[in-house]
């Protein structure tokens, strides 16, 4: 009998400091067979285990075809992530996963792709941006919208600048507070909808971030005649088990860990942005 | 695969009456189960309540005990009745025997070099026979089965216990004032999901088998033929038990009514009374929420990963990176009720309430789920 809820040992190969509170761990299984067998889709998450402290659900940001390592970009917010921030190359962790339903990348092929993210919730969608950029010919127009509170919060700034120079690609970035030499918009990212050029009838939209921001974005998209079933959101709720048993991530009748974290908008519409669910 | 090892699935119509066990021979049931390798767990009085614990002798059973239950009230009283099951229920259902309040799932060990080894903790393999299971508890067990066993991920700990449990139901003839299993369709008569079912009379027990395991045990009992008088009395008592229930839920599916009333003033009203203590979720036989935490050895060499019951009434239940989704009692009570009576239909095809009434009796301030549901769903909010 094997118990799928038991983690496996992984090793930190490299640690990258992305901002004062955000870091990326580049990881591999210490068992080469497990490493070779590990497969995931952009938008899925792992349960990372810090020895003696506990587990935390973190989305996978690296490319699913990268066979060498898998990456997690982590913001320091609680007990486990604070401990993980101290890790260095060679340190060991536990992992179980991947879990959940990822982004609708098959459905997005040959269509306009719009990716919207706000706050520091950019990691789950950066994986999908990179995925699309690396397979650019499979998709039509690409629009990237990213909002941050302060311009210093924007990690991978050079990447955004580089993406903006790609053909048929639009990058719209906003910071509520911009520092000197901030080249993009100052204000809410949702104020940039007027600049968006997409074919609403053929667009697939993927978004992640604070629910208030996603609410405004959904309303804007619906107004622009994007069909609600082509809008996908990555939801976040407390997760302990990641397999639909512990009950923490319930959202109405859904379990975010197994029915999500990526949902099509009609699936979450009845309770979306309602306080307390 | 764990899921293939079960024989509980599918409704078992237990219409096979196998005989009558005279009261004087009731110890034979425990002895037969012991001989078959089971540890018997049964009702007994402790700290003023009927609880389920290891049972060796029938003398420990709550003979002649009746429970008086009301919102926020549970009292036992002695009667002259020779019966062992002339009460409705205690705070526990079957739940603690299968989904245990605290359980280690796995262990991690760290070497001095920093390597981490993960060790699977095997689920227990002992056989347990639970005596005195109520129809409402069997219905709740069916719901817990669906949650822990019938999703994509089969919980190995629950599965191990579930596989090894033998269920002796006793039809309920003494519902409490807080009971409403008739309105949820779950009792008082146990109709499926048991190995043996007993109809208790003053002079003994009508015995029915509901599974092959039950038949095997029944065949070893010193049964005598049941009489028509026995059957008639048992039927009358069960009908009377159903008739005695005064509480009810408005309908069996309150999903749409609850979600159409998410801003009803009654949520604020109940939040002013609710202590957010989580007693209702602890005594609820279907509540499945649990948290996972690490218990680390003082020498730092190993850490146990445990799960323990959690409640949607706690601050931590909805905590996520620096914020709490349900910071106030209003949203917590609303989460509990809309899930239990509403979104449970989406998840498991029926309500999560089996009408046992425990949450009413064990609520320190006597909040009555049937009253709250009626007020919210029928638009009768008041100050």
XYZ file of C-alpha atoms in Angstrom, chain A residues 1-9 49-55 75 77-78 92-96 236-238 240-241 243-248 250 252-255 258 271 274-277, chain B residues 2 106 108 110 114-116 118 120 122 147 153 155-157 259 262 288-292 294 296 300-303 305 310 317 319-321 325-326 328 330-331 334-335 338-339 343 347-348:
92
model
C 0.000 0.000 0.000
C 1.294 3.448 -0.806
C 0.005 6.515 0.891
C -0.215 9.377 -1.583
C -0.343 11.940 1.206
C 3.290 11.304 2.244
C 5.809 13.773 0.768
C 9.039 12.932 -1.032
C 12.418 14.475 -0.371
C 6.975 20.735 3.364
C 9.514 22.493 5.571
C 10.928 19.980 8.031
C 9.302 20.224 11.449
C 7.265 23.304 10.543
C 4.600 22.271 8.086
C 3.245 22.326 4.575
C 6.524 35.299 -0.909
C 3.880 35.719 4.513
C 3.659 33.138 7.290
C 16.234 19.506 1.765
C 12.464 19.871 1.718
C 9.491 17.621 1.172
C 7.040 17.806 -1.686
C 3.810 16.137 -2.680
C -6.862 30.935 -3.409
C -8.202 29.460 -0.193
C -6.657 27.846 2.846
C -4.149 21.654 4.326
C -4.622 18.346 2.523
C -6.908 16.338 -2.013
C -10.404 17.557 -1.142
C -10.647 16.070 2.347
C -9.715 18.670 4.952
C -12.503 21.087 4.057
C -10.603 24.359 4.428
C -14.451 24.962 0.269
C -19.736 26.905 -1.928
C -19.917 23.358 -3.239
C -16.408 23.447 -4.739
C -13.127 22.374 -3.251
C -9.287 19.605 -6.475
C -20.434 33.414 -4.836
C -18.928 37.761 -1.842
C -17.340 38.326 1.543
C -17.153 35.225 3.727
C -17.053 32.420 1.154
C -8.193 0.463 -1.096
C 3.273 10.286 8.502
C 9.674 12.790 8.900
C 16.130 14.405 9.657
C 20.196 17.297 6.751
C 18.592 14.527 4.679
C 14.886 14.024 5.305
C 9.515 10.297 5.149
C 4.412 6.186 6.144
C 0.281 2.456 8.799
C -16.331 12.037 1.472
C -8.299 10.349 -3.361
C -8.190 8.292 2.595
C -6.170 5.255 3.722
C -6.714 5.818 7.458
C -28.241 30.725 -1.181
C -27.286 35.155 2.004
C -15.312 16.306 8.144
C -13.046 19.365 8.417
C -9.627 18.754 9.854
C -6.322 20.568 10.030
C -2.860 19.183 9.479
C 3.465 19.084 12.664
C 8.119 18.002 16.344
C 14.596 17.922 16.490
C 15.292 14.528 14.970
C 11.765 13.691 13.971
C 8.429 15.313 13.373
C 2.526 15.103 10.724
C -11.031 21.421 12.862
C -10.062 27.615 9.377
C -6.805 31.859 7.262
C -4.835 32.479 4.123
C -1.572 34.385 3.783
C -11.856 34.912 4.873
C -14.390 34.472 7.696
C -16.720 37.204 12.074
C -21.965 35.833 10.996
C -19.956 34.570 8.047
C -23.515 31.187 7.392
C -20.706 29.027 6.014
C -25.158 26.922 3.860
C -22.702 24.053 3.580
C -23.802 23.070 -0.864
C -20.844 17.787 -3.218
C -22.603 14.605 -2.135
